[in-house]
């Protein structure tokens, strides 16, 4: 018998989703771009299954609202290029948008997985990712003498996706869904220490904010005294982590203070802070020039290159303005900025509705996933990139898809040839 035929018979759709989900939750901090490769390959495969009618679209209202917001953002980017007459030249730059366009396709395929199974995969794979992230961080910081970048190859990206893994471990421990809470707490501590080694200051801010939200979401399970006790324990754990990573924290604080002094006293824009301030000034100026449709997706690098030379006498160039919304405003104007904001507003609104209406731990866990993704991305995106990086884009889609499905979606069975055989006399699901 053909071994591929045998493998196909043994690998059911549910099993394929099982292994695919493990890769998507484990790989961002440890294996980096593998999450992008896996997610996009899964999107292509899902589209083929839908076209062959071996899957069916699972259209829920929260999912549909998010889809419209995501597609509006992509459309705004296309319109900006058309208005600026650069559509042909910008085609290659539209390729990263494919990851976003896979949202409804991947949602339909992911929702064949039983919710409780998906939750446990997300929790345990994230715990493994936290331990792996710390191991890589220690090697990179103590042995190689660099900021921890994990498998992402970028310290900020590494810190962002590790923060998400940490929050899933905390949510899993506090929700009671996974009984091995001590393991999850240790994993969360490991991931938090890895974030310290990344020296990514804005994610340092995101961690306590997201952690407080996770605690508040799960406060119903505990008495007021228990919540206070958890808060005290959290502060003590944070102090321990800060003590271990004190050298990194002090160094990054000193850099920030010196950069601030250089900018205010001498107008020095060559530092990390100075470069960001310069980019923000140029970005707002560029937005005022083309406020409705923007300059097009390819304009950012050229605008900054010219602006640095003309306004600051610096030979610098970046692909984005180190603020996610400002980058969208420059490239696609108000249409793009508002569409991008709507993605996060709708996602947070969907999650809040679930938390208000549902006491189901699985649904609340899904809503928590969405909220921590929104908090982490928005916090990091204020001084960095929000959308436009392969790992960040794929990871955001993973969290929005699975979180929305768990919070308010319905589980559907595969159809066609991939459908599981029904017992004789059984009726199909409505």
Tab-separated table of C-alpha atoms in Angstrom:
chain	number	residue	atom	x	y	z
A	1	UNK	CA	0.000	0.000	0.000
A	2	UNK	CA	1.216	3.530	-0.775
A	3	UNK	CA	2.647	4.984	2.486
A	4	UNK	CA	1.055	8.376	1.733
A	5	UNK	CA	-2.348	6.687	1.450
A	6	UNK	CA	-1.785	4.972	4.802
A	7	UNK	CA	-0.716	8.259	6.405
A	8	UNK	CA	-3.766	10.060	5.005
A	9	UNK	CA	-6.080	7.389	6.426
A	10	UNK	CA	-4.544	7.680	9.885
A	11	UNK	CA	-4.371	11.486	9.933
A	12	UNK	CA	-7.925	12.686	10.408
A	13	UNK	CA	-8.796	16.387	9.983
A	14	UNK	CA	-8.951	16.737	13.766
A	15	UNK	CA	-5.466	15.233	14.147
A	16	UNK	CA	-4.045	17.523	11.469
A	17	UNK	CA	-5.522	20.521	13.287
A	18	UNK	CA	-4.074	19.194	16.547
A	19	UNK	CA	-0.476	19.186	15.269
A	20	UNK	CA	-0.973	22.395	13.299
A	21	UNK	CA	-2.173	24.185	16.455
A	22	UNK	CA	0.844	22.995	18.430
A	23	UNK	CA	3.172	24.482	15.817
A	24	UNK	CA	1.293	27.778	15.741
A	25	UNK	CA	1.410	28.300	19.514
A	26	UNK	CA	4.868	26.890	20.197
A	27	UNK	CA	6.925	28.270	17.339
A	28	UNK	CA	6.713	32.117	17.505
A	29	UNK	CA	9.224	32.654	20.372
A	30	UNK	CA	11.365	29.594	19.685
A	31	UNK	CA	11.257	28.879	15.946
A	32	UNK	CA	10.355	32.329	14.673
A	33	UNK	CA	9.144	32.456	11.095
A	34	UNK	CA	7.954	28.852	11.181
A	35	UNK	CA	4.643	30.213	12.500
A	36	UNK	CA	4.299	32.360	9.372
A	37	UNK	CA	5.173	29.468	7.069
A	38	UNK	CA	2.784	27.119	8.870
A	39	UNK	CA	-0.083	29.604	9.057
A	40	UNK	CA	0.118	30.646	5.409
A	41	UNK	CA	0.541	27.061	4.219
A	42	UNK	CA	-2.462	26.132	6.340
A	43	UNK	CA	-4.404	29.009	4.795
A	44	UNK	CA	-3.666	27.787	1.286
A	45	UNK	CA	-4.632	24.237	2.251
A	46	UNK	CA	-7.835	25.467	3.893
A	47	UNK	CA	-8.759	27.450	0.771
A	48	UNK	CA	-8.266	24.317	-1.347
A	49	UNK	CA	-10.443	22.267	1.024
A	50	UNK	CA	-13.182	24.908	0.916
A	51	UNK	CA	-13.011	25.051	-2.867
A	52	UNK	CA	-13.276	21.240	-3.015
A	53	UNK	CA	-16.245	21.387	-0.591
A	54	UNK	CA	-14.391	19.255	1.928
A	55	UNK	CA	-14.826	22.086	4.413
A	56	UNK	CA	-17.560	24.649	4.768
A	57	UNK	CA	-17.426	28.277	5.770
A	58	UNK	CA	-18.210	28.805	9.430
A	59	UNK	CA	-19.634	32.315	9.556
A	60	UNK	CA	-20.325	33.689	13.026
A	61	UNK	CA	-21.227	37.317	13.675
A	62	UNK	CA	-18.069	38.188	15.672
A	63	UNK	CA	-15.922	36.476	13.041
A	64	UNK	CA	-17.746	38.312	10.229
A	65	UNK	CA	-17.265	41.692	11.915
A	66	UNK	CA	-13.533	41.054	12.305
A	67	UNK	CA	-13.278	39.847	8.712
A	68	UNK	CA	-14.863	43.051	7.428
A	69	UNK	CA	-12.430	45.162	9.471
A	70	UNK	CA	-9.395	43.203	8.268
A	71	UNK	CA	-10.509	43.315	4.654
A	72	UNK	CA	-11.248	47.058	4.949
A	73	UNK	CA	-7.635	47.623	6.052
A	74	UNK	CA	-6.290	45.603	3.108
A	75	UNK	CA	-8.624	47.458	0.720
A	76	UNK	CA	-7.414	50.812	2.068
A	77	UNK	CA	-3.840	49.830	1.200
A	78	UNK	CA	-4.874	48.941	-2.365
A	79	UNK	CA	-6.834	52.186	-2.768
A	80	UNK	CA	-3.842	54.219	-1.573
A	81	UNK	CA	-1.629	52.667	-4.248
A	82	UNK	CA	-4.271	53.241	-6.937
A	83	UNK	CA	-4.675	56.905	-5.948
A	84	UNK	CA	-0.902	57.415	-5.981
A	85	UNK	CA	-0.490	55.557	-9.288
A	86	UNK	CA	1.922	53.012	-7.821
A	87	UNK	CA	-0.210	49.863	-7.943
A	88	UNK	CA	2.096	47.929	-10.292
A	89	UNK	CA	5.207	48.848	-8.327
A	90	UNK	CA	3.559	48.004	-5.005
A	91	UNK	CA	2.310	44.525	-5.913
A	92	UNK	CA	5.198	42.735	-4.202
A	93	UNK	CA	4.591	44.751	-1.040
A	94	UNK	CA	1.013	43.497	-0.883
A	95	UNK	CA	2.160	39.900	-0.347
A	96	UNK	CA	2.216	40.200	3.498
A	97	UNK	CA	-1.457	41.160	3.362
A	98	UNK	CA	-2.240	37.609	2.231
A	99	UNK	CA	-1.689	36.489	5.833
A	100	UNK	CA	-4.504	38.801	6.934
A	101	UNK	CA	-6.779	37.768	4.069
A	102	UNK	CA	-6.601	34.142	5.250
A	103	UNK	CA	-8.534	35.069	8.417
A	104	UNK	CA	-12.017	33.735	7.457
A	105	UNK	CA	-10.568	30.752	5.606
A	106	UNK	CA	-8.431	29.587	8.514
A	107	UNK	CA	-11.243	30.308	10.980
A	108	UNK	CA	-13.532	27.916	9.113
A	109	UNK	CA	-10.980	25.112	9.207
A	110	UNK	CA	-9.826	25.708	12.786
A	111	UNK	CA	-13.377	25.558	14.067
A	112	UNK	CA	-13.646	21.816	13.402
A	113	UNK	CA	-11.471	21.326	16.501
A	114	UNK	CA	-13.216	20.726	19.807
A	115	UNK	CA	-12.867	23.824	21.928
A	116	UNK	CA	-11.501	22.220	25.078
A	117	UNK	CA	-8.867	20.406	23.028
A	118	UNK	CA	-7.770	23.649	21.392
A	119	UNK	CA	-7.565	25.411	24.765
A	120	UNK	CA	-5.289	22.759	26.226
A	121	UNK	CA	-3.080	22.814	23.134
A	122	UNK	CA	-2.753	26.590	23.395
A	123	UNK	CA	-1.883	26.459	27.103
A	124	UNK	CA	0.618	23.607	27.045
A	125	UNK	CA	2.294	24.648	23.781
A	126	UNK	CA	2.669	28.165	25.190
A	127	UNK	CA	4.208	26.756	28.364
A	128	UNK	CA	6.759	24.847	26.301
A	129	UNK	CA	7.406	28.016	24.289
A	130	UNK	CA	8.118	29.985	27.475
A	131	UNK	CA	10.731	27.479	28.647
A	132	UNK	CA	12.275	27.417	25.180
A	133	UNK	CA	12.295	31.211	25.035
A	134	UNK	CA	14.203	31.440	28.330
A	135	UNK	CA	16.778	28.882	27.208
A	136	UNK	CA	17.448	30.844	24.011
A	137	UNK	CA	17.483	34.145	25.895
A	138	UNK	CA	20.090	32.934	28.375
A	139	UNK	CA	22.334	31.670	25.562
A	140	UNK	CA	21.987	34.858	23.534
A	141	UNK	CA	22.419	37.302	26.417
A	142	UNK	CA	25.009	35.598	28.636
A	143	UNK	CA	27.017	33.660	26.054
A	144	UNK	CA	26.672	35.720	22.885
A	145	UNK	CA	26.414	39.107	24.603
A	146	UNK	CA	23.386	40.292	22.600
A	147	UNK	CA	19.791	41.238	23.371
A	148	UNK	CA	17.623	38.142	23.478
A	149	UNK	CA	15.963	37.613	20.098
A	150	UNK	CA	14.890	33.995	20.486
A	151	UNK	CA	14.023	32.351	17.208
A	152	UNK	CA	12.407	35.532	15.897
A	153	UNK	CA	15.693	37.257	15.040
A	154	UNK	CA	14.338	40.530	16.458
A	155	UNK	CA	14.223	41.450	20.137
A	156	UNK	CA	10.933	43.375	19.991
A	157	UNK	CA	9.159	40.675	18.003
A	158	UNK	CA	10.535	38.003	20.345
A	159	UNK	CA	9.315	39.906	23.403
A	160	UNK	CA	5.868	40.468	21.878
A	161	UNK	CA	5.137	36.827	21.063
A	162	UNK	CA	6.677	35.641	24.344
A	163	UNK	CA	4.382	38.026	26.229
A	164	UNK	CA	1.400	36.332	24.572
A	165	UNK	CA	2.692	32.902	25.617
A	166	UNK	CA	3.175	34.118	29.199
A	167	UNK	CA	-0.397	35.413	29.355
A	168	UNK	CA	-1.819	32.117	28.076
A	169	UNK	CA	0.058	30.302	30.848
A	170	UNK	CA	-1.351	32.697	33.456
A	171	UNK	CA	-4.864	32.418	32.022
A	172	UNK	CA	-4.590	28.636	32.012
A	173	UNK	CA	-3.434	28.551	35.626
A	174	UNK	CA	-6.089	30.971	36.911
A	175	UNK	CA	-9.024	29.628	34.897
A	176	UNK	CA	-8.725	26.116	36.294
A	177	UNK	CA	-8.960	24.561	32.833
A	178	UNK	CA	-5.505	23.025	33.154
A	179	UNK	CA	-4.828	21.390	36.518
A	180	UNK	CA	-1.026	21.596	36.327
A	181	UNK	CA	-1.080	25.202	37.489
A	182	UNK	CA	2.339	25.051	39.187
A	183	UNK	CA	3.959	24.118	35.881
A	184	UNK	CA	2.135	26.971	34.172
A	185	UNK	CA	3.261	29.478	36.800
A	186	UNK	CA	6.871	28.367	36.365
A	187	UNK	CA	6.501	28.647	32.595
A	188	UNK	CA	5.064	32.155	32.921
A	189	UNK	CA	8.006	33.177	35.119
A	190	UNK	CA	10.439	31.715	32.592
A	191	UNK	CA	8.790	33.613	29.758
A	192	UNK	CA	8.731	36.850	31.763
A	193	UNK	CA	12.454	36.555	32.446
A	194	UNK	CA	13.075	35.953	28.738
A	195	UNK	CA	11.193	39.195	28.037
A	196	UNK	CA	13.482	41.019	30.475
A	197	UNK	CA	16.516	39.669	28.591
A	198	UNK	CA	15.030	40.985	25.346
A	199	UNK	CA	15.443	44.540	26.714
A	200	UNK	CA	12.176	45.557	24.995
A	201	UNK	CA	10.916	48.341	27.236
A	202	UNK	CA	7.408	48.716	25.800
A	203	UNK	CA	6.705	45.009	26.271
A	204	UNK	CA	7.913	45.399	29.849
A	205	UNK	CA	4.982	47.805	30.155
A	206	UNK	CA	2.596	45.430	28.370
A	207	UNK	CA	3.304	42.475	30.674
A	208	UNK	CA	1.870	43.941	33.920
A	209	UNK	CA	-1.091	45.524	32.101
A	210	UNK	CA	-2.037	42.254	30.405
A	211	UNK	CA	-1.351	40.317	33.620
A	212	UNK	CA	-3.766	42.509	35.598
A	213	UNK	CA	-6.422	42.001	32.914
A	214	UNK	CA	-5.983	38.213	33.113
A	215	UNK	CA	-6.374	38.367	36.893
A	216	UNK	CA	-9.500	40.537	36.646
A	217	UNK	CA	-11.100	38.265	34.052
A	218	UNK	CA	-10.718	35.286	36.390
A	219	UNK	CA	-11.593	37.103	39.639
A	220	UNK	CA	-14.986	35.360	39.844
A	221	UNK	CA	-13.258	32.111	40.736
A	222	UNK	CA	-11.679	33.608	43.830
A	223	UNK	CA	-12.666	35.561	46.913
A	224	UNK	CA	-11.539	39.135	47.427
A	225	UNK	CA	-8.850	37.874	49.779
A	226	UNK	CA	-7.602	35.408	47.152
A	227	UNK	CA	-7.400	38.123	44.501
A	228	UNK	CA	-5.414	40.316	46.886
A	229	UNK	CA	-3.135	37.370	47.678
A	230	UNK	CA	-2.543	36.740	43.970
A	231	UNK	CA	-1.725	40.422	43.495
A	232	UNK	CA	0.837	40.293	46.314
A	233	UNK	CA	2.369	37.110	44.899
A	234	UNK	CA	2.506	38.734	41.473
A	235	UNK	CA	4.369	41.727	42.862
A	236	UNK	CA	6.840	39.458	44.687
A	237	UNK	CA	7.421	37.396	41.531
A	238	UNK	CA	7.949	40.587	39.547
A	239	UNK	CA	10.530	41.750	42.102
A	240	UNK	CA	12.389	38.439	41.864
A	241	UNK	CA	12.427	38.597	38.060
A	242	UNK	CA	13.527	42.242	38.209
A	243	UNK	CA	16.345	41.317	40.593
A	244	UNK	CA	17.614	38.565	38.280
A	245	UNK	CA	17.418	40.863	35.271
A	246	UNK	CA	18.511	43.998	37.128
A	247	UNK	CA	21.544	44.519	34.929
A	248	UNK	CA	19.416	44.577	31.783
A	249	UNK	CA	16.797	46.829	33.356
A	250	UNK	CA	19.351	49.325	34.677
A	251	UNK	CA	21.215	49.421	31.358
A	252	UNK	CA	18.040	50.079	29.355
A	253	UNK	CA	16.908	52.709	31.855
A	254	UNK	CA	20.286	54.467	31.626
A	255	UNK	CA	20.054	54.418	27.820
A	256	UNK	CA	16.592	55.965	27.936
A	257	UNK	CA	17.659	58.721	30.335
A	258	UNK	CA	20.807	59.538	28.340
A	259	UNK	CA	18.842	59.550	25.071
A	260	UNK	CA	16.284	61.904	26.619
A	261	UNK	CA	19.013	64.240	27.877
A	262	UNK	CA	20.760	64.246	24.497
A	263	UNK	CA	17.505	65.032	22.702
A	264	UNK	CA	16.430	67.841	25.036
A	265	UNK	CA	19.820	69.416	25.670
A	266	UNK	CA	21.444	69.091	22.247
A	267	UNK	CA	18.644	68.179	19.847
A	268	UNK	CA	20.500	64.920	19.139
A	269	UNK	CA	18.310	62.714	16.940
A	270	UNK	CA	20.936	60.034	16.348
A	271	UNK	CA	19.985	58.001	19.454
A	272	UNK	CA	17.275	55.335	19.584
A	273	UNK	CA	14.826	57.777	21.190
A	274	UNK	CA	15.913	60.632	18.939
A	275	UNK	CA	15.392	58.570	15.799
A	276	UNK	CA	11.874	57.659	16.903
A	277	UNK	CA	10.993	61.272	17.650
A	278	UNK	CA	12.354	62.273	14.236
A	279	UNK	CA	10.293	59.566	12.522
A	280	UNK	CA	7.146	60.649	14.350
A	281	UNK	CA	7.693	64.269	13.301
A	282	UNK	CA	8.213	63.229	9.678
A	283	UNK	CA	5.248	60.875	9.826
A	284	UNK	CA	2.783	63.490	11.048
A	285	UNK	CA	4.095	65.919	8.440
A	286	UNK	CA	3.609	63.308	5.692
A	287	UNK	CA	0.105	62.505	6.956
A	288	UNK	CA	-0.895	66.175	6.781
A	289	UNK	CA	0.210	66.250	3.145
A	290	UNK	CA	-2.057	63.316	2.141
A	291	UNK	CA	-4.604	62.886	4.947
A	292	UNK	CA	-7.334	60.890	3.194
A	293	UNK	CA	-5.666	58.224	1.039
A	294	UNK	CA	-2.028	58.468	2.152
A	295	UNK	CA	1.152	58.137	0.119
A	296	UNK	CA	0.950	54.427	-0.677
A	297	UNK	CA	2.489	51.333	0.892
A	298	UNK	CA	5.911	51.878	-0.696
A	299	UNK	CA	6.306	55.507	0.368
A	300	UNK	CA	7.506	55.111	3.963
A	301	UNK	CA	11.133	54.240	3.242
A	302	UNK	CA	11.572	57.014	0.667
A	303	UNK	CA	9.863	59.638	2.851
A	304	UNK	CA	12.054	58.818	5.839
A	305	UNK	CA	15.261	58.619	3.830
A	306	UNK	CA	14.646	62.074	2.373
A	307	UNK	CA	13.364	63.508	5.661
A	308	UNK	CA	16.378	62.366	7.675
A	309	UNK	CA	18.729	63.985	5.171
A	310	UNK	CA	16.816	67.258	4.768
A	311	UNK	CA	15.635	67.874	8.341
A	312	UNK	CA	18.216	66.195	10.550
A	313	UNK	CA	21.309	65.705	8.392
A	314	UNK	CA	21.294	61.968	9.041
A	315	UNK	CA	21.769	59.095	6.614
A	316	UNK	CA	19.089	56.762	7.972
A	317	UNK	CA	16.325	54.655	6.518
A	318	UNK	CA	13.552	52.534	8.001
A	319	UNK	CA	10.617	50.636	6.551
A	320	UNK	CA	8.069	51.984	9.049
A	321	UNK	CA	7.599	54.956	11.379
A	322	UNK	CA	7.918	52.977	14.634
A	323	UNK	CA	4.272	53.582	15.439
A	324	UNK	CA	1.786	51.204	13.884
A	325	UNK	CA	-1.058	53.666	13.487
A	326	UNK	CA	1.171	56.463	12.208
A	327	UNK	CA	2.582	54.098	9.585
A	328	UNK	CA	-0.960	53.243	8.464
A	329	UNK	CA	-1.919	56.927	8.352
A	330	UNK	CA	1.074	57.781	6.173
A	331	UNK	CA	0.641	54.827	3.826
A	332	UNK	CA	-3.176	54.716	3.568
A	333	UNK	CA	-4.406	57.929	5.184
A	334	UNK	CA	-7.423	58.134	7.451
A	335	UNK	CA	-9.011	55.209	5.611
A	336	UNK	CA	-6.142	52.926	6.550
A	337	UNK	CA	-5.691	54.261	10.073
A	338	UNK	CA	-9.359	53.915	10.955
A	339	UNK	CA	-9.590	50.467	9.371
A	340	UNK	CA	-6.549	49.298	11.345
A	341	UNK	CA	-7.983	50.689	14.575
A	342	UNK	CA	-11.322	48.992	13.878
A	343	UNK	CA	-9.637	45.570	13.885
A	344	UNK	CA	-8.551	45.999	17.498
A	345	UNK	CA	-11.717	47.807	18.594
A	346	UNK	CA	-13.984	45.079	17.197
A	347	UNK	CA	-11.810	42.311	18.617
A	348	UNK	CA	-11.881	43.912	22.082
A	349	UNK	CA	-15.639	44.559	21.819
A	350	UNK	CA	-16.342	40.921	20.916
A	351	UNK	CA	-14.226	39.750	23.852
A	352	UNK	CA	-15.895	42.162	26.285
A	353	UNK	CA	-19.363	40.984	25.217
A	354	UNK	CA	-18.412	37.383	25.915
A	355	UNK	CA	-16.962	38.232	29.313
A	356	UNK	CA	-20.125	40.098	30.288
A	357	UNK	CA	-22.511	37.377	29.157
A	358	UNK	CA	-20.747	34.054	29.686
A	359	UNK	CA	-19.549	32.129	32.710
A	360	UNK	CA	-18.181	29.260	30.625
A	361	UNK	CA	-14.419	28.952	31.352
A	362	UNK	CA	-13.566	27.988	27.774
A	363	UNK	CA	-15.404	30.956	26.302
A	364	UNK	CA	-13.848	33.309	28.851
A	365	UNK	CA	-10.419	31.885	28.060
A	366	UNK	CA	-10.970	32.662	24.380
A	367	UNK	CA	-12.012	36.218	25.214
A	368	UNK	CA	-8.896	36.550	27.377
A	369	UNK	CA	-6.736	35.452	24.444
A	370	UNK	CA	-8.173	38.239	22.316
A	371	UNK	CA	-7.778	40.879	25.029
A	372	UNK	CA	-4.131	40.072	25.795
A	373	UNK	CA	-3.348	40.102	22.067
A	374	UNK	CA	-4.970	43.537	21.708
A	375	UNK	CA	-3.138	44.923	24.761
A	376	UNK	CA	0.239	43.500	23.786
A	377	UNK	CA	0.099	44.580	20.153
A	378	UNK	CA	-1.206	48.065	20.885
A	379	UNK	CA	1.379	48.675	23.615
A	380	UNK	CA	4.302	47.439	21.544
A	381	UNK	CA	2.964	49.074	18.399
A	382	UNK	CA	3.106	52.554	19.911
A	383	UNK	CA	6.896	52.633	19.452
A	384	UNK	CA	7.370	49.780	16.992
A	385	UNK	CA	5.597	47.780	14.341
A	386	UNK	CA	1.953	46.742	14.598
A	387	UNK	CA	1.219	45.007	11.308
A	388	UNK	CA	3.670	44.264	8.529
A	389	UNK	CA	6.062	41.707	10.052
A	390	UNK	CA	5.592	38.076	9.083
A	391	UNK	CA	5.820	36.633	12.613
A	392	UNK	CA	3.675	39.349	14.196
A	393	UNK	CA	1.026	39.129	11.472
A	394	UNK	CA	0.743	35.343	11.641
A	395	UNK	CA	0.696	35.286	15.449
A	396	UNK	CA	-1.964	38.001	15.565
A	397	UNK	CA	-4.143	35.985	13.198
A	398	UNK	CA	-3.630	32.841	15.291
A	399	UNK	CA	-4.807	34.619	18.437
A	400	UNK	CA	-7.710	36.459	16.807
A	401	UNK	CA	-8.952	33.328	15.039
A	402	UNK	CA	-8.672	30.889	17.921
A	403	UNK	CA	-9.704	33.437	20.554
A	404	UNK	CA	-12.809	34.515	18.628
A	405	UNK	CA	-13.747	30.906	17.909
A	406	UNK	CA	-13.357	29.852	21.543
A	407	UNK	CA	-15.176	32.916	22.861
A	408	UNK	CA	-18.182	33.028	20.576
A	409	UNK	CA	-17.853	30.574	17.694
A	410	UNK	CA	-19.514	27.263	17.019
A	411	UNK	CA	-17.824	23.961	16.337
A	412	UNK	CA	-18.629	22.464	12.939
A	413	UNK	CA	-17.918	19.042	11.511
A	414	UNK	CA	-15.897	18.686	8.310
A	415	UNK	CA	-17.945	17.923	5.233
A	416	UNK	CA	-17.487	15.863	2.119
A	417	UNK	CA	-14.790	13.194	1.943
A	418	UNK	CA	-13.104	14.441	5.099
A	419	UNK	CA	-16.242	14.077	7.210
A	420	UNK	CA	-16.062	11.400	9.902
A	421	UNK	CA	-18.243	8.397	9.268
A	422	UNK	CA	-21.571	8.521	11.116
A	423	UNK	CA	-23.105	5.589	12.860
A	424	UNK	CA	-25.894	3.850	10.999
A	425	UNK	CA	-29.206	5.579	11.630
A	426	UNK	CA	-27.609	8.728	12.983
A	427	UNK	CA	-28.850	12.047	11.721
A	428	UNK	CA	-26.515	14.769	10.529
A	429	UNK	CA	-25.902	17.849	12.658
A	430	UNK	CA	-28.202	20.763	11.909
